[in-house]
Tab-separated table of C-alpha atoms in Angstrom:
chain	number	residue	atom	x	y	z
A	1	MET	CA	-27.321	45.047	25.202
A	2	GLN	CA	-29.013	42.368	27.305
A	3	VAL	CA	-27.097	39.619	29.166
A	4	ASN	CA	-28.893	36.408	30.152
A	5	PRO	CA	-27.126	34.604	32.967
A	6	SER	CA	-27.022	30.885	32.571
A	7	ASN	CA	-27.038	28.236	35.264
A	8	ASN	CA	-26.056	25.541	32.781
A	9	THR	CA	-24.152	22.746	34.550
A	10	ASN	CA	-22.422	21.838	31.299
A	11	ALA	CA	-20.439	25.046	31.220
A	12	PRO	CA	-16.775	24.645	30.294
A	13	GLY	CA	-15.610	24.868	33.891
A	14	ASN	CA	-17.855	21.978	34.992
A	15	ILE	CA	-16.854	19.284	32.481
A	16	THR	CA	-16.717	15.822	33.975
A	17	ARG	CA	-14.292	13.232	32.714
A	18	GLN	CA	-15.450	9.843	31.544
A	19	SER	CA	-13.385	6.851	32.569
A	20	ALA	CA	-11.016	5.647	29.892
A	21	ASN	CA	-11.845	1.947	29.812
A	22	PRO	CA	-10.156	0.005	27.018
A	23	PRO	CA	-12.554	-1.333	24.396
A	24	VAL	CA	-13.792	-4.828	24.847
A	25	ARG	CA	-12.200	-7.208	22.354
A	26	ASN	CA	-14.148	-10.042	20.934
A	27	GLU	CA	-12.893	-13.158	19.229
A	28	ARG	CA	-13.435	-11.765	15.742
A	29	ASP	CA	-10.731	-9.137	16.367
A	30	GLN	CA	-8.035	-11.774	16.474
A	31	ALA	CA	-6.041	-12.367	13.287
A	32	GLU	CA	-5.971	-15.824	11.834
A	33	PHE	CA	-2.628	-17.020	10.586
A	34	GLY	CA	-3.595	-20.565	9.625
A	35	ASN	CA	-3.107	-19.812	5.921
A	36	VAL	CA	0.411	-18.524	6.488
A	37	ASP	CA	1.755	-22.066	6.784
A	38	ALA	CA	0.186	-23.049	3.456
A	39	LEU	CA	1.567	-19.922	1.831
A	40	ASN	CA	5.070	-20.586	3.146
A	41	GLN	CA	4.915	-24.174	1.898
A	42	ALA	CA	3.795	-23.003	-1.575
A	43	LEU	CA	6.651	-20.507	-1.637
A	44	LYS	CA	9.149	-23.184	-0.715
A	45	SER	CA	7.876	-25.485	-3.458
A	46	THR	CA	8.118	-22.754	-6.142
A	47	PRO	CA	11.289	-23.174	-8.226
A	48	ASP	CA	13.854	-20.369	-8.093
A	49	VAL	CA	14.301	-20.518	-11.881
A	50	ARG	CA	11.555	-21.059	-14.451
A	51	PRO	CA	13.138	-22.501	-17.579
A	52	GLU	CA	10.349	-21.198	-19.869
A	53	ALA	CA	10.852	-17.647	-18.579
A	54	VAL	CA	14.636	-17.903	-19.095
A	55	LEU	CA	14.107	-19.135	-22.629
A	56	LYS	CA	11.730	-16.243	-23.385
A	57	ALA	CA	14.179	-13.697	-21.918
A	58	LYS	CA	17.034	-15.102	-24.019
A	59	GLY	CA	14.857	-14.751	-27.097
A	60	LEU	CA	14.128	-11.126	-26.275
A	61	VAL	CA	17.812	-10.354	-25.729
A	62	ASP	CA	18.609	-11.778	-29.161
A	63	ASP	CA	15.829	-9.773	-30.829
A	64	PRO	CA	17.261	-6.544	-32.352
A	65	HIS	CA	13.766	-4.976	-32.379
A	66	TYR	CA	13.250	-5.406	-28.643
A	67	PRO	CA	12.318	-3.200	-26.953
A	68	PRO	CA	10.343	-1.413	-29.642
A	69	ALA	CA	11.584	2.070	-30.601
A	70	GLU	CA	8.239	3.569	-29.574
A	71	ALA	CA	8.660	2.223	-26.039
A	72	ILE	CA	12.157	3.684	-25.839
A	73	ARG	CA	10.867	7.094	-27.012
A	74	ARG	CA	8.064	7.098	-24.426
A	75	ILE	CA	10.426	6.209	-21.612
A	76	ALA	CA	12.834	8.930	-22.776
A	77	ASN	CA	9.970	11.471	-22.717
A	78	LEU	CA	9.004	10.455	-19.193
A	79	LEU	CA	12.610	10.825	-18.053
A	80	ALA	CA	12.873	14.228	-19.730
A	81	ILE	CA	9.697	15.398	-17.993
A	82	ASP	CA	11.024	14.225	-14.638
A	83	LEU	CA	14.320	16.007	-15.228
A	84	THR	CA	12.677	19.299	-16.120
A	85	GLN	CA	10.425	19.144	-13.073
A	86	SER	CA	13.244	18.338	-10.666
A	87	THR	CA	15.445	21.208	-11.893
A	88	SER	CA	12.689	23.828	-11.590
């Protein structure tokens, strides 16, 4: 076996540390919240109750075929799958 000595200055014992300067921030890094005021104003002007949605919901409640039987079966199957996986 042949050993070659190395005079490498980057050997693990001679590692130099670099200074940990924080990254320079530029103006593009700042968040802009100008649209937040417009969004809050739109939210305040939105009615709490939409009469057309209430009317539609009342119609669905009165419909004996809602929800469809197929939808109920599919939901039941998903619940059954979840139950069998959680008990295993």
